[in-house]
N, C-alpha and C. Protein backbone atom coordinates (compact mmCIF):
# COMPACT_ATOMS: atom_id res chain seq x y z
N UNK A 1 4.62 -18.18 11.26
CA UNK A 1 3.88 -18.75 10.14
C UNK A 1 4.08 -17.92 8.87
N UNK A 2 4.01 -16.62 9.01
CA UNK A 2 4.39 -15.70 7.95
C UNK A 2 3.82 -16.03 6.57
N UNK A 3 2.61 -15.63 6.32
CA UNK A 3 2.04 -15.72 4.99
C UNK A 3 1.19 -14.49 4.80
N UNK A 4 0.74 -14.25 3.56
CA UNK A 4 -0.03 -13.04 3.36
C UNK A 4 -0.60 -12.93 1.96
N UNK A 5 -1.20 -11.77 1.68
CA UNK A 5 -1.85 -11.49 0.41
C UNK A 5 -1.43 -10.11 -0.08
N UNK A 6 -1.40 -9.94 -1.40
CA UNK A 6 -1.09 -8.65 -2.01
C UNK A 6 -2.05 -8.43 -3.17
N UNK A 7 -2.63 -7.23 -3.26
CA UNK A 7 -3.56 -6.91 -4.33
C UNK A 7 -3.38 -5.47 -4.78
N UNK A 8 -3.51 -5.25 -6.09
CA UNK A 8 -3.61 -3.90 -6.63
C UNK A 8 -5.10 -3.63 -6.86
N UNK A 9 -5.60 -2.55 -6.31
CA UNK A 9 -7.03 -2.25 -6.35
C UNK A 9 -7.26 -0.88 -7.00
N UNK A 10 -8.02 -0.87 -8.09
CA UNK A 10 -8.33 0.40 -8.74
C UNK A 10 -9.66 0.92 -8.23
N UNK A 11 -9.67 2.19 -7.83
CA UNK A 11 -10.89 2.87 -7.40
C UNK A 11 -10.96 4.17 -8.20
N UNK A 12 -11.86 4.23 -9.15
CA UNK A 12 -11.90 5.38 -10.04
C UNK A 12 -10.63 5.44 -10.86
N UNK A 13 -9.92 6.56 -10.80
CA UNK A 13 -8.67 6.71 -11.54
C UNK A 13 -7.46 6.37 -10.70
N UNK A 14 -7.66 6.04 -9.44
CA UNK A 14 -6.55 5.76 -8.52
C UNK A 14 -6.29 4.26 -8.40
N UNK A 15 -5.01 3.92 -8.25
CA UNK A 15 -4.62 2.53 -8.02
C UNK A 15 -3.95 2.43 -6.66
N UNK A 16 -4.42 1.49 -5.85
CA UNK A 16 -3.88 1.27 -4.52
C UNK A 16 -3.21 -0.11 -4.45
N UNK A 17 -2.22 -0.22 -3.60
CA UNK A 17 -1.62 -1.53 -3.32
C UNK A 17 -1.97 -1.91 -1.89
N UNK A 18 -2.61 -3.07 -1.74
CA UNK A 18 -3.04 -3.55 -0.42
C UNK A 18 -2.22 -4.78 -0.06
N UNK A 19 -1.56 -4.72 1.07
CA UNK A 19 -0.70 -5.83 1.52
C UNK A 19 -1.12 -6.27 2.91
N UNK A 20 -1.42 -7.56 3.06
CA UNK A 20 -1.80 -8.12 4.36
C UNK A 20 -0.89 -9.28 4.68
N UNK A 21 -0.35 -9.31 5.90
CA UNK A 21 0.57 -10.39 6.26
C UNK A 21 0.51 -10.72 7.74
N UNK A 22 0.86 -11.96 8.02
CA UNK A 22 1.02 -12.43 9.39
C UNK A 22 2.46 -12.15 9.79
N UNK A 23 2.65 -11.41 10.87
CA UNK A 23 3.99 -11.03 11.29
C UNK A 23 4.74 -12.14 12.00
N UNK A 24 4.06 -13.24 12.33
CA UNK A 24 4.74 -14.36 12.95
C UNK A 24 4.62 -14.37 14.47
N UNK A 25 4.99 -15.49 15.11
CA UNK A 25 4.81 -15.66 16.56
C UNK A 25 5.55 -14.63 17.41
N UNK A 26 6.67 -14.10 16.92
CA UNK A 26 7.41 -13.11 17.71
C UNK A 26 6.70 -11.76 17.73
N UNK A 27 5.81 -11.54 16.79
CA UNK A 27 5.00 -10.31 16.72
C UNK A 27 3.63 -10.71 16.21
N UNK A 28 2.78 -11.30 17.09
CA UNK A 28 1.52 -11.92 16.66
C UNK A 28 0.43 -10.94 16.24
N UNK A 29 0.62 -10.35 15.06
CA UNK A 29 -0.36 -9.41 14.54
C UNK A 29 -0.63 -9.71 13.07
N UNK A 30 -1.85 -9.48 12.64
CA UNK A 30 -2.22 -9.52 11.24
C UNK A 30 -2.27 -8.07 10.77
N UNK A 31 -1.36 -7.69 9.91
CA UNK A 31 -1.23 -6.31 9.48
C UNK A 31 -1.67 -6.13 8.03
N UNK A 32 -2.52 -5.15 7.80
CA UNK A 32 -2.90 -4.76 6.44
C UNK A 32 -2.48 -3.32 6.22
N UNK A 33 -1.72 -3.09 5.15
CA UNK A 33 -1.23 -1.75 4.83
C UNK A 33 -1.71 -1.39 3.43
N UNK A 34 -2.22 -0.18 3.28
CA UNK A 34 -2.66 0.31 1.97
C UNK A 34 -1.69 1.40 1.52
N UNK A 35 -1.13 1.22 0.31
CA UNK A 35 -0.19 2.19 -0.26
C UNK A 35 -0.86 2.92 -1.43
N UNK A 36 -0.53 4.20 -1.57
CA UNK A 36 -0.94 4.98 -2.73
C UNK A 36 0.22 5.87 -3.14
N UNK A 37 0.68 5.70 -4.38
CA UNK A 37 1.80 6.49 -4.89
C UNK A 37 3.02 6.39 -3.99
N UNK A 38 3.26 5.19 -3.46
CA UNK A 38 4.44 4.97 -2.63
C UNK A 38 4.30 5.39 -1.18
N UNK A 39 3.12 5.89 -0.79
CA UNK A 39 2.91 6.34 0.58
C UNK A 39 1.93 5.42 1.30
N UNK A 40 2.16 5.23 2.60
CA UNK A 40 1.22 4.47 3.42
C UNK A 40 0.07 5.40 3.78
N UNK A 41 -1.15 5.03 3.38
CA UNK A 41 -2.30 5.88 3.67
C UNK A 41 -3.27 5.22 4.65
N UNK A 42 -3.02 3.95 4.97
CA UNK A 42 -3.89 3.27 5.92
C UNK A 42 -3.19 2.02 6.44
N UNK A 43 -3.43 1.72 7.72
CA UNK A 43 -2.89 0.47 8.30
C UNK A 43 -3.88 -0.08 9.31
N UNK A 44 -4.12 -1.38 9.23
CA UNK A 44 -4.97 -2.08 10.19
C UNK A 44 -4.18 -3.22 10.79
N UNK A 45 -4.12 -3.26 12.11
CA UNK A 45 -3.33 -4.28 12.80
C UNK A 45 -4.20 -4.99 13.83
N UNK A 46 -4.28 -6.32 13.73
CA UNK A 46 -5.11 -7.12 14.62
C UNK A 46 -4.27 -8.14 15.36
N UNK A 47 -4.30 -8.09 16.68
CA UNK A 47 -3.52 -9.03 17.49
C UNK A 47 -4.22 -10.38 17.58
N UNK A 48 -3.42 -11.45 17.49
CA UNK A 48 -4.00 -12.78 17.70
C UNK A 48 -3.27 -13.53 18.82
N UNK A 49 -2.63 -12.79 19.70
CA UNK A 49 -1.86 -13.41 20.78
C UNK A 49 -2.73 -14.28 21.67
N UNK A 50 -3.88 -13.74 22.11
CA UNK A 50 -4.76 -14.51 22.99
C UNK A 50 -5.37 -15.69 22.26
N UNK A 51 -5.74 -15.47 21.01
CA UNK A 51 -6.35 -16.52 20.21
C UNK A 51 -5.38 -17.69 20.00
N UNK A 52 -4.07 -17.37 19.91
CA UNK A 52 -3.08 -18.40 19.60
C UNK A 52 -2.73 -19.28 20.80
N UNK A 53 -2.98 -18.81 21.98
CA UNK A 53 -2.61 -19.56 23.18
C UNK A 53 -3.36 -20.89 23.25
N UNK A 54 -2.60 -21.96 23.39
CA UNK A 54 -3.19 -23.28 23.56
C UNK A 54 -3.81 -23.86 22.32
N UNK A 55 -3.62 -23.22 21.17
CA UNK A 55 -4.19 -23.73 19.92
C UNK A 55 -3.16 -24.57 19.18
N UNK A 56 -3.57 -25.73 18.72
CA UNK A 56 -2.68 -26.62 17.98
C UNK A 56 -2.17 -25.92 16.72
N UNK A 57 -0.92 -26.18 16.36
CA UNK A 57 -0.27 -25.48 15.26
C UNK A 57 -1.05 -25.57 13.95
N UNK A 58 -1.51 -26.76 13.60
CA UNK A 58 -2.23 -26.94 12.34
C UNK A 58 -3.55 -26.17 12.34
N UNK A 59 -4.26 -26.24 13.46
CA UNK A 59 -5.54 -25.54 13.57
C UNK A 59 -5.32 -24.03 13.57
N UNK A 60 -4.26 -23.60 14.24
CA UNK A 60 -3.94 -22.17 14.30
C UNK A 60 -3.62 -21.64 12.90
N UNK A 61 -2.82 -22.40 12.15
CA UNK A 61 -2.45 -21.97 10.79
C UNK A 61 -3.69 -21.80 9.91
N UNK A 62 -4.62 -22.73 10.02
CA UNK A 62 -5.84 -22.66 9.23
C UNK A 62 -6.69 -21.45 9.61
N UNK A 63 -6.86 -21.24 10.92
CA UNK A 63 -7.67 -20.12 11.39
C UNK A 63 -7.03 -18.78 11.03
N UNK A 64 -5.72 -18.69 11.16
CA UNK A 64 -5.03 -17.45 10.85
C UNK A 64 -5.13 -17.13 9.36
N UNK A 65 -5.02 -18.17 8.54
CA UNK A 65 -5.15 -17.96 7.10
C UNK A 65 -6.54 -17.43 6.76
N UNK A 66 -7.57 -17.96 7.42
CA UNK A 66 -8.94 -17.52 7.18
C UNK A 66 -9.12 -16.07 7.64
N UNK A 67 -8.58 -15.76 8.83
CA UNK A 67 -8.72 -14.41 9.36
C UNK A 67 -7.93 -13.40 8.52
N UNK A 68 -6.75 -13.82 8.07
CA UNK A 68 -5.91 -12.95 7.24
C UNK A 68 -6.62 -12.64 5.93
N UNK A 69 -7.18 -13.68 5.31
CA UNK A 69 -7.90 -13.51 4.06
C UNK A 69 -9.11 -12.60 4.25
N UNK A 70 -9.84 -12.80 5.36
CA UNK A 70 -11.03 -11.99 5.63
C UNK A 70 -10.66 -10.53 5.85
N UNK A 71 -9.59 -10.28 6.61
CA UNK A 71 -9.16 -8.91 6.86
C UNK A 71 -8.75 -8.23 5.57
N UNK A 72 -8.05 -8.98 4.71
CA UNK A 72 -7.62 -8.44 3.41
C UNK A 72 -8.83 -8.06 2.57
N UNK A 73 -9.82 -8.96 2.51
CA UNK A 73 -11.03 -8.69 1.73
C UNK A 73 -11.82 -7.53 2.32
N UNK A 74 -11.89 -7.44 3.65
CA UNK A 74 -12.65 -6.37 4.30
C UNK A 74 -12.07 -5.00 3.96
N UNK A 75 -10.74 -4.89 4.03
CA UNK A 75 -10.09 -3.60 3.75
C UNK A 75 -10.32 -3.22 2.28
N UNK A 76 -10.20 -4.19 1.38
CA UNK A 76 -10.42 -3.91 -0.04
C UNK A 76 -11.87 -3.47 -0.28
N UNK A 77 -12.81 -4.15 0.37
CA UNK A 77 -14.23 -3.80 0.20
C UNK A 77 -14.50 -2.39 0.71
N UNK A 78 -13.91 -2.01 1.85
CA UNK A 78 -14.10 -0.67 2.39
C UNK A 78 -13.43 0.37 1.50
N UNK A 79 -12.28 0.00 0.94
CA UNK A 79 -11.57 0.91 0.04
C UNK A 79 -12.40 1.18 -1.20
N UNK A 80 -12.98 0.12 -1.76
CA UNK A 80 -13.80 0.26 -2.97
C UNK A 80 -15.10 1.02 -2.69
N UNK A 81 -15.62 0.86 -1.46
CA UNK A 81 -16.87 1.52 -1.10
C UNK A 81 -16.66 2.96 -0.66
N UNK A 82 -15.39 3.35 -0.47
CA UNK A 82 -15.10 4.72 -0.05
C UNK A 82 -15.29 4.96 1.43
N UNK A 83 -15.38 3.89 2.24
CA UNK A 83 -15.62 4.03 3.68
C UNK A 83 -14.36 3.83 4.52
N UNK A 84 -13.23 3.52 3.87
CA UNK A 84 -11.99 3.30 4.61
C UNK A 84 -11.46 4.64 5.14
N UNK A 85 -11.02 4.65 6.39
CA UNK A 85 -10.53 5.88 7.02
C UNK A 85 -9.12 6.20 6.55
N UNK A 86 -8.99 6.59 5.29
CA UNK A 86 -7.70 6.93 4.70
C UNK A 86 -7.15 8.20 5.36
N UNK A 87 -5.84 8.21 5.59
CA UNK A 87 -5.21 9.35 6.24
C UNK A 87 -5.53 10.64 5.49
N UNK A 88 -6.20 11.55 6.15
CA UNK A 88 -6.49 12.84 5.57
C UNK A 88 -7.55 12.82 4.49
N UNK A 89 -8.05 11.60 4.15
CA UNK A 89 -9.04 11.45 3.09
C UNK A 89 -8.59 12.07 1.77
N UNK A 90 -7.23 12.13 1.58
CA UNK A 90 -6.75 12.71 0.34
C UNK A 90 -7.01 11.79 -0.82
N UNK A 91 -7.14 12.36 -1.99
CA UNK A 91 -7.35 11.57 -3.19
C UNK A 91 -6.01 11.02 -3.64
N UNK A 92 -5.95 9.72 -3.85
CA UNK A 92 -4.68 9.11 -4.24
C UNK A 92 -4.44 9.30 -5.73
N UNK A 93 -3.21 9.69 -6.10
CA UNK A 93 -2.90 9.80 -7.53
C UNK A 93 -2.80 8.43 -8.16
N UNK A 94 -2.94 8.33 -9.48
CA UNK A 94 -2.88 7.03 -10.15
C UNK A 94 -1.54 6.34 -9.94
N UNK A 95 -1.58 5.02 -9.86
CA UNK A 95 -0.38 4.21 -9.70
C UNK A 95 -0.39 3.12 -10.75
N UNK A 96 0.74 2.83 -11.32
CA UNK A 96 0.82 1.81 -12.36
C UNK A 96 0.40 0.46 -11.82
N UNK A 97 -0.26 -0.36 -12.64
CA UNK A 97 -0.80 -1.64 -12.19
C UNK A 97 0.28 -2.63 -11.81
N UNK A 98 1.50 -2.48 -12.31
CA UNK A 98 2.54 -3.46 -12.00
C UNK A 98 3.21 -3.19 -10.67
N UNK A 99 2.70 -2.22 -9.91
CA UNK A 99 3.25 -1.95 -8.59
C UNK A 99 4.27 -0.84 -8.59
N UNK A 100 4.65 -0.30 -9.75
CA UNK A 100 5.58 0.79 -9.84
C UNK A 100 4.90 2.03 -9.26
N UNK A 101 5.57 2.76 -8.37
CA UNK A 101 4.93 3.87 -7.70
C UNK A 101 5.71 5.16 -7.90
N UNK A 102 5.10 6.17 -8.47
CA UNK A 102 5.74 7.45 -8.67
C UNK A 102 5.97 8.11 -7.32
N UNK A 103 7.19 8.61 -7.09
CA UNK A 103 7.50 9.23 -5.82
C UNK A 103 7.91 8.23 -4.77
N UNK A 104 7.92 6.92 -5.10
CA UNK A 104 8.33 5.89 -4.15
C UNK A 104 9.77 5.49 -4.37
N UNK A 105 10.03 4.19 -4.36
CA UNK A 105 11.38 3.68 -4.50
C UNK A 105 11.62 3.05 -5.86
N UNK A 106 12.85 3.16 -6.31
CA UNK A 106 13.32 2.46 -7.50
C UNK A 106 14.17 1.29 -7.00
N UNK A 107 13.66 0.06 -7.17
CA UNK A 107 14.36 -1.14 -6.71
C UNK A 107 15.14 -1.75 -7.87
N UNK A 108 16.45 -1.87 -7.74
CA UNK A 108 17.29 -2.34 -8.83
C UNK A 108 18.00 -3.63 -8.45
N UNK A 109 18.06 -4.56 -9.40
CA UNK A 109 18.81 -5.79 -9.22
C UNK A 109 20.19 -5.60 -9.86
N UNK A 110 21.24 -5.71 -9.05
CA UNK A 110 22.59 -5.44 -9.53
C UNK A 110 23.28 -6.65 -10.15
N UNK A 111 22.74 -7.85 -9.92
CA UNK A 111 23.35 -9.06 -10.48
C UNK A 111 22.34 -9.87 -11.31
N UNK A 112 21.78 -9.30 -12.35
CA UNK A 112 20.73 -9.98 -13.13
C UNK A 112 21.18 -11.26 -13.81
N UNK A 113 22.48 -11.44 -14.04
CA UNK A 113 22.97 -12.63 -14.74
C UNK A 113 23.47 -13.72 -13.79
N UNK A 114 23.51 -13.42 -12.50
CA UNK A 114 24.08 -14.40 -11.57
C UNK A 114 23.26 -14.53 -10.28
N UNK A 115 21.98 -14.15 -10.34
CA UNK A 115 21.18 -14.17 -9.12
C UNK A 115 20.79 -15.56 -8.66
N UNK A 116 20.85 -16.56 -9.56
CA UNK A 116 20.46 -17.92 -9.20
C UNK A 116 21.55 -18.91 -9.60
N UNK A 117 22.02 -19.72 -8.63
CA UNK A 117 23.05 -20.71 -8.90
C UNK A 117 23.00 -21.81 -7.85
N UNK A 118 23.14 -23.05 -8.32
CA UNK A 118 23.20 -24.21 -7.43
C UNK A 118 22.01 -24.27 -6.46
N UNK A 119 20.84 -23.89 -6.96
CA UNK A 119 19.64 -23.98 -6.14
C UNK A 119 19.46 -22.86 -5.14
N UNK A 120 20.36 -21.88 -5.15
CA UNK A 120 20.29 -20.77 -4.20
C UNK A 120 20.07 -19.44 -4.91
N UNK A 121 19.32 -18.58 -4.25
CA UNK A 121 19.05 -17.24 -4.77
C UNK A 121 19.88 -16.23 -4.01
N UNK A 122 20.58 -15.38 -4.73
CA UNK A 122 21.33 -14.27 -4.14
C UNK A 122 20.96 -13.01 -4.92
N UNK A 123 20.23 -12.14 -4.28
CA UNK A 123 19.76 -10.91 -4.92
C UNK A 123 20.51 -9.71 -4.36
N UNK A 124 21.31 -9.10 -5.21
CA UNK A 124 22.04 -7.89 -4.82
C UNK A 124 21.15 -6.71 -5.21
N UNK A 125 20.63 -6.00 -4.22
CA UNK A 125 19.64 -4.96 -4.44
C UNK A 125 20.20 -3.57 -4.13
N UNK A 126 19.82 -2.61 -4.98
CA UNK A 126 20.13 -1.21 -4.72
C UNK A 126 18.81 -0.45 -4.69
N UNK A 127 18.66 0.41 -3.68
CA UNK A 127 17.40 1.13 -3.49
C UNK A 127 17.64 2.63 -3.61
N UNK A 128 16.86 3.28 -4.49
CA UNK A 128 16.99 4.72 -4.71
C UNK A 128 15.63 5.39 -4.67
N UNK A 129 15.63 6.70 -4.37
CA UNK A 129 14.41 7.48 -4.49
C UNK A 129 14.11 7.68 -5.97
N UNK A 130 12.86 7.58 -6.34
CA UNK A 130 12.51 7.69 -7.76
C UNK A 130 12.81 9.05 -8.35
N UNK A 131 12.48 10.08 -7.62
CA UNK A 131 12.63 11.42 -8.17
C UNK A 131 14.07 11.92 -8.17
N UNK A 132 14.79 11.70 -7.08
CA UNK A 132 16.14 12.24 -6.96
C UNK A 132 17.23 11.23 -7.27
N UNK A 133 16.87 9.94 -7.30
CA UNK A 133 17.83 8.85 -7.47
C UNK A 133 18.83 8.77 -6.31
N UNK A 134 18.48 9.39 -5.19
CA UNK A 134 19.31 9.31 -3.99
C UNK A 134 19.16 7.94 -3.37
N UNK A 135 20.29 7.33 -3.01
CA UNK A 135 20.24 6.00 -2.41
C UNK A 135 19.64 6.07 -1.02
N UNK A 136 18.88 5.02 -0.67
CA UNK A 136 18.11 5.02 0.57
C UNK A 136 18.63 3.94 1.52
N UNK A 137 19.10 4.34 2.67
CA UNK A 137 19.56 3.40 3.69
C UNK A 137 18.51 3.20 4.76
N UNK A 138 18.60 2.09 5.48
CA UNK A 138 17.69 1.83 6.59
C UNK A 138 16.29 1.44 6.19
N UNK A 139 16.07 1.05 4.92
CA UNK A 139 14.74 0.62 4.47
C UNK A 139 14.63 -0.89 4.57
N UNK A 140 13.43 -1.37 4.82
CA UNK A 140 13.19 -2.82 4.89
C UNK A 140 13.00 -3.38 3.48
N UNK A 141 13.73 -4.44 3.18
CA UNK A 141 13.63 -5.10 1.88
C UNK A 141 13.32 -6.57 2.11
N UNK A 142 12.33 -7.09 1.42
CA UNK A 142 11.98 -8.49 1.57
C UNK A 142 11.78 -9.15 0.21
N UNK A 143 12.05 -10.44 0.17
CA UNK A 143 11.82 -11.24 -1.03
C UNK A 143 10.79 -12.30 -0.69
N UNK A 144 9.87 -12.56 -1.63
CA UNK A 144 8.86 -13.59 -1.40
C UNK A 144 8.46 -14.20 -2.74
N UNK A 145 7.83 -15.36 -2.67
CA UNK A 145 7.28 -16.02 -3.84
C UNK A 145 5.77 -15.88 -3.80
N UNK A 146 5.17 -15.57 -4.94
CA UNK A 146 3.72 -15.40 -5.02
C UNK A 146 3.15 -16.27 -6.13
N UNK A 147 2.00 -16.86 -5.84
CA UNK A 147 1.28 -17.65 -6.85
C UNK A 147 -0.17 -17.75 -6.43
N UNK A 148 -1.09 -17.40 -7.34
CA UNK A 148 -2.53 -17.46 -7.08
C UNK A 148 -2.90 -16.76 -5.77
N UNK A 149 -2.36 -15.56 -5.57
CA UNK A 149 -2.65 -14.71 -4.42
C UNK A 149 -2.10 -15.27 -3.10
N UNK A 150 -1.29 -16.32 -3.18
CA UNK A 150 -0.64 -16.85 -2.00
C UNK A 150 0.79 -16.29 -1.95
N UNK A 151 1.29 -16.07 -0.74
CA UNK A 151 2.59 -15.45 -0.57
C UNK A 151 3.45 -16.25 0.39
N UNK A 152 4.70 -16.55 -0.04
CA UNK A 152 5.64 -17.29 0.81
C UNK A 152 6.86 -16.41 1.05
N UNK A 153 7.06 -15.87 2.26
CA UNK A 153 8.23 -15.06 2.55
C UNK A 153 9.51 -15.89 2.44
N UNK A 154 10.56 -15.30 1.90
CA UNK A 154 11.83 -16.02 1.70
C UNK A 154 12.99 -15.39 2.47
N UNK A 155 13.09 -14.08 2.49
CA UNK A 155 14.19 -13.42 3.17
C UNK A 155 13.83 -11.97 3.42
N UNK A 156 14.46 -11.39 4.43
CA UNK A 156 14.19 -9.99 4.77
C UNK A 156 15.46 -9.37 5.33
N UNK A 157 15.75 -8.13 4.93
CA UNK A 157 16.98 -7.46 5.36
C UNK A 157 16.76 -5.96 5.24
N UNK A 158 17.69 -5.17 5.76
CA UNK A 158 17.62 -3.71 5.62
C UNK A 158 18.77 -3.21 4.76
N UNK A 159 18.51 -2.12 4.04
CA UNK A 159 19.57 -1.55 3.22
C UNK A 159 20.61 -0.87 4.11
N UNK A 160 21.87 -0.90 3.64
CA UNK A 160 22.93 -0.23 4.39
C UNK A 160 22.95 1.26 4.05
N UNK A 161 23.95 1.96 4.53
CA UNK A 161 24.01 3.41 4.33
C UNK A 161 24.15 3.79 2.86
N UNK A 162 24.59 2.85 2.02
CA UNK A 162 24.74 3.10 0.60
C UNK A 162 23.50 2.67 -0.20
N UNK A 163 22.45 2.28 0.52
CA UNK A 163 21.21 1.87 -0.14
C UNK A 163 21.26 0.48 -0.73
N UNK A 164 22.19 -0.35 -0.29
CA UNK A 164 22.36 -1.70 -0.84
C UNK A 164 21.96 -2.77 0.17
N UNK A 165 21.52 -3.91 -0.33
CA UNK A 165 21.15 -5.04 0.52
C UNK A 165 21.31 -6.33 -0.26
N UNK A 166 21.60 -7.42 0.45
CA UNK A 166 21.74 -8.73 -0.17
C UNK A 166 20.74 -9.69 0.46
N UNK A 167 19.91 -10.29 -0.38
CA UNK A 167 18.92 -11.27 0.06
C UNK A 167 19.38 -12.65 -0.39
N UNK A 168 19.53 -13.58 0.56
CA UNK A 168 20.00 -14.92 0.24
C UNK A 168 19.02 -15.95 0.79
N UNK A 169 18.67 -16.95 -0.04
CA UNK A 169 17.79 -18.03 0.42
C UNK A 169 17.78 -19.15 -0.61
N UNK A 170 17.51 -20.38 -0.19
CA UNK A 170 17.41 -21.50 -1.14
C UNK A 170 16.08 -21.43 -1.88
N UNK A 171 16.11 -21.68 -3.18
CA UNK A 171 14.87 -21.70 -3.95
C UNK A 171 14.10 -22.99 -3.62
N UNK A 172 12.83 -22.88 -3.21
CA UNK A 172 12.04 -24.09 -2.93
C UNK A 172 12.03 -25.03 -4.13
N UNK A 173 12.07 -26.33 -3.85
CA UNK A 173 12.15 -27.32 -4.93
C UNK A 173 10.86 -27.43 -5.71
N UNK A 174 9.73 -27.07 -5.10
CA UNK A 174 8.43 -27.26 -5.75
C UNK A 174 7.84 -25.95 -6.25
N UNK A 175 8.66 -25.10 -6.85
CA UNK A 175 8.18 -23.83 -7.37
C UNK A 175 7.18 -24.09 -8.50
N UNK A 176 6.00 -23.51 -8.40
CA UNK A 176 4.96 -23.71 -9.40
C UNK A 176 5.19 -22.81 -10.61
N UNK A 177 4.99 -23.37 -11.80
CA UNK A 177 5.15 -22.57 -13.01
C UNK A 177 4.20 -21.39 -12.99
N UNK A 178 4.73 -20.22 -13.32
CA UNK A 178 3.92 -19.01 -13.28
C UNK A 178 4.04 -18.25 -11.98
N UNK A 179 4.80 -18.80 -11.02
CA UNK A 179 5.02 -18.08 -9.76
C UNK A 179 5.85 -16.83 -10.02
N UNK A 180 5.76 -15.88 -9.12
CA UNK A 180 6.54 -14.65 -9.22
C UNK A 180 7.48 -14.53 -8.03
N UNK A 181 8.70 -14.12 -8.31
CA UNK A 181 9.65 -13.77 -7.26
C UNK A 181 9.57 -12.26 -7.12
N UNK A 182 9.20 -11.80 -5.94
CA UNK A 182 8.95 -10.37 -5.73
C UNK A 182 9.88 -9.82 -4.66
N UNK A 183 10.48 -8.69 -4.96
CA UNK A 183 11.31 -7.97 -3.99
C UNK A 183 10.59 -6.67 -3.66
N UNK A 184 10.28 -6.45 -2.40
CA UNK A 184 9.58 -5.24 -1.97
C UNK A 184 10.44 -4.45 -1.00
N UNK A 185 10.35 -3.14 -1.11
CA UNK A 185 11.10 -2.26 -0.22
C UNK A 185 10.16 -1.20 0.35
N UNK A 186 10.30 -0.91 1.63
CA UNK A 186 9.47 0.11 2.26
C UNK A 186 10.20 0.72 3.44
N UNK A 187 9.94 1.98 3.68
CA UNK A 187 10.41 2.64 4.91
C UNK A 187 9.22 3.18 5.66
N UNK A 188 8.08 2.51 5.55
CA UNK A 188 6.79 2.83 6.17
C UNK A 188 6.02 3.86 5.35
N UNK A 189 6.69 4.95 4.93
CA UNK A 189 5.97 5.99 4.20
C UNK A 189 6.09 5.84 2.69
N UNK A 190 7.07 5.05 2.20
CA UNK A 190 7.27 4.88 0.76
C UNK A 190 7.39 3.39 0.43
N UNK A 191 7.21 3.10 -0.86
CA UNK A 191 7.13 1.70 -1.27
C UNK A 191 7.66 1.54 -2.70
N UNK A 192 8.24 0.38 -2.99
CA UNK A 192 8.66 0.05 -4.34
C UNK A 192 8.83 -1.46 -4.45
N UNK A 193 8.77 -1.99 -5.66
CA UNK A 193 8.94 -3.42 -5.82
C UNK A 193 9.56 -3.78 -7.16
N UNK A 194 10.13 -4.98 -7.20
CA UNK A 194 10.70 -5.56 -8.41
C UNK A 194 10.12 -6.96 -8.51
N UNK A 195 9.63 -7.32 -9.69
CA UNK A 195 8.91 -8.59 -9.83
C UNK A 195 9.47 -9.40 -11.00
N UNK A 196 9.64 -10.71 -10.77
CA UNK A 196 10.12 -11.63 -11.80
C UNK A 196 9.12 -12.77 -11.98
N UNK A 197 8.94 -13.19 -13.19
CA UNK A 197 8.10 -14.35 -13.49
C UNK A 197 9.00 -15.56 -13.62
N UNK A 198 8.70 -16.63 -12.87
CA UNK A 198 9.54 -17.82 -12.87
C UNK A 198 8.97 -18.94 -13.73
N UNK A 199 9.85 -19.72 -14.31
CA UNK A 199 9.44 -20.93 -15.00
C UNK A 199 9.33 -22.04 -13.97
N UNK A 200 8.88 -23.22 -14.38
CA UNK A 200 8.61 -24.31 -13.43
C UNK A 200 9.84 -24.71 -12.64
N UNK A 201 11.00 -24.77 -13.30
CA UNK A 201 12.24 -25.12 -12.62
C UNK A 201 13.27 -24.04 -12.93
N UNK A 202 13.41 -23.06 -12.01
CA UNK A 202 14.31 -21.95 -12.28
C UNK A 202 15.73 -22.42 -12.55
N UNK A 203 16.33 -21.85 -13.58
CA UNK A 203 17.75 -22.07 -13.86
C UNK A 203 18.35 -20.69 -14.08
N UNK A 204 19.64 -20.65 -14.21
CA UNK A 204 20.27 -19.37 -14.45
C UNK A 204 19.68 -18.74 -15.69
N UNK A 205 19.35 -17.45 -15.58
CA UNK A 205 18.83 -16.64 -16.68
C UNK A 205 17.41 -17.04 -17.13
N UNK A 206 16.64 -17.72 -16.26
CA UNK A 206 15.29 -18.13 -16.67
C UNK A 206 14.22 -17.23 -16.11
N UNK A 207 14.58 -16.26 -15.29
CA UNK A 207 13.58 -15.36 -14.75
C UNK A 207 13.64 -14.05 -15.50
N UNK A 208 12.51 -13.61 -15.97
CA UNK A 208 12.48 -12.36 -16.73
C UNK A 208 11.71 -11.32 -15.95
N UNK A 209 12.28 -10.11 -15.75
CA UNK A 209 11.57 -9.07 -15.02
C UNK A 209 10.30 -8.67 -15.77
N UNK A 210 9.24 -8.39 -15.02
CA UNK A 210 8.03 -7.86 -15.61
C UNK A 210 8.28 -6.40 -15.94
N UNK A 211 7.93 -5.97 -17.11
CA UNK A 211 8.21 -4.60 -17.52
C UNK A 211 7.52 -3.62 -16.60
N UNK A 212 8.21 -2.50 -16.33
CA UNK A 212 7.66 -1.49 -15.43
C UNK A 212 7.53 -0.17 -16.14
């Protein structure tokens, strides 16, 4: 089913990124991960394998969406209240609101003028460490569409030894104006993202990166 939520949450002077997603039938878990400054500081994983057995697909999708949303809200509420069991209870350094994380990953689009053609998206991505600019291999990179806190996964791949990856997928025909095309990269302990704002009907050169 693969859907999820993403939120940037400010607590005092710190900014956290909270990501909750359904891992799908092959790995029936609802996972919520909290990032601070590119590091994973908390993870909550809830199995729904038993719950899914014998449940009709439509009913299951509705229930999972409700549970996913509730888990996302619960973690955010605990984070804001200061009751979340953050690793080491360390104070998180400030993080930029657009998802840019100091000490995390620098996600670069290598084909900004040719990423969209004939209804298909091809994203040539290069992943580097922010501080050293060293290319990062073996990291998970995913592309998704976001609108009104809803998330639609599109493609997922890992970077090669040179820190490069190619994400390919057809652009949905009913893309809503104001949707964002988001590329996220993580190796569990670090995080980075690249975000584009889409017009109602994407054409070549119609997506503009959000400034970071």
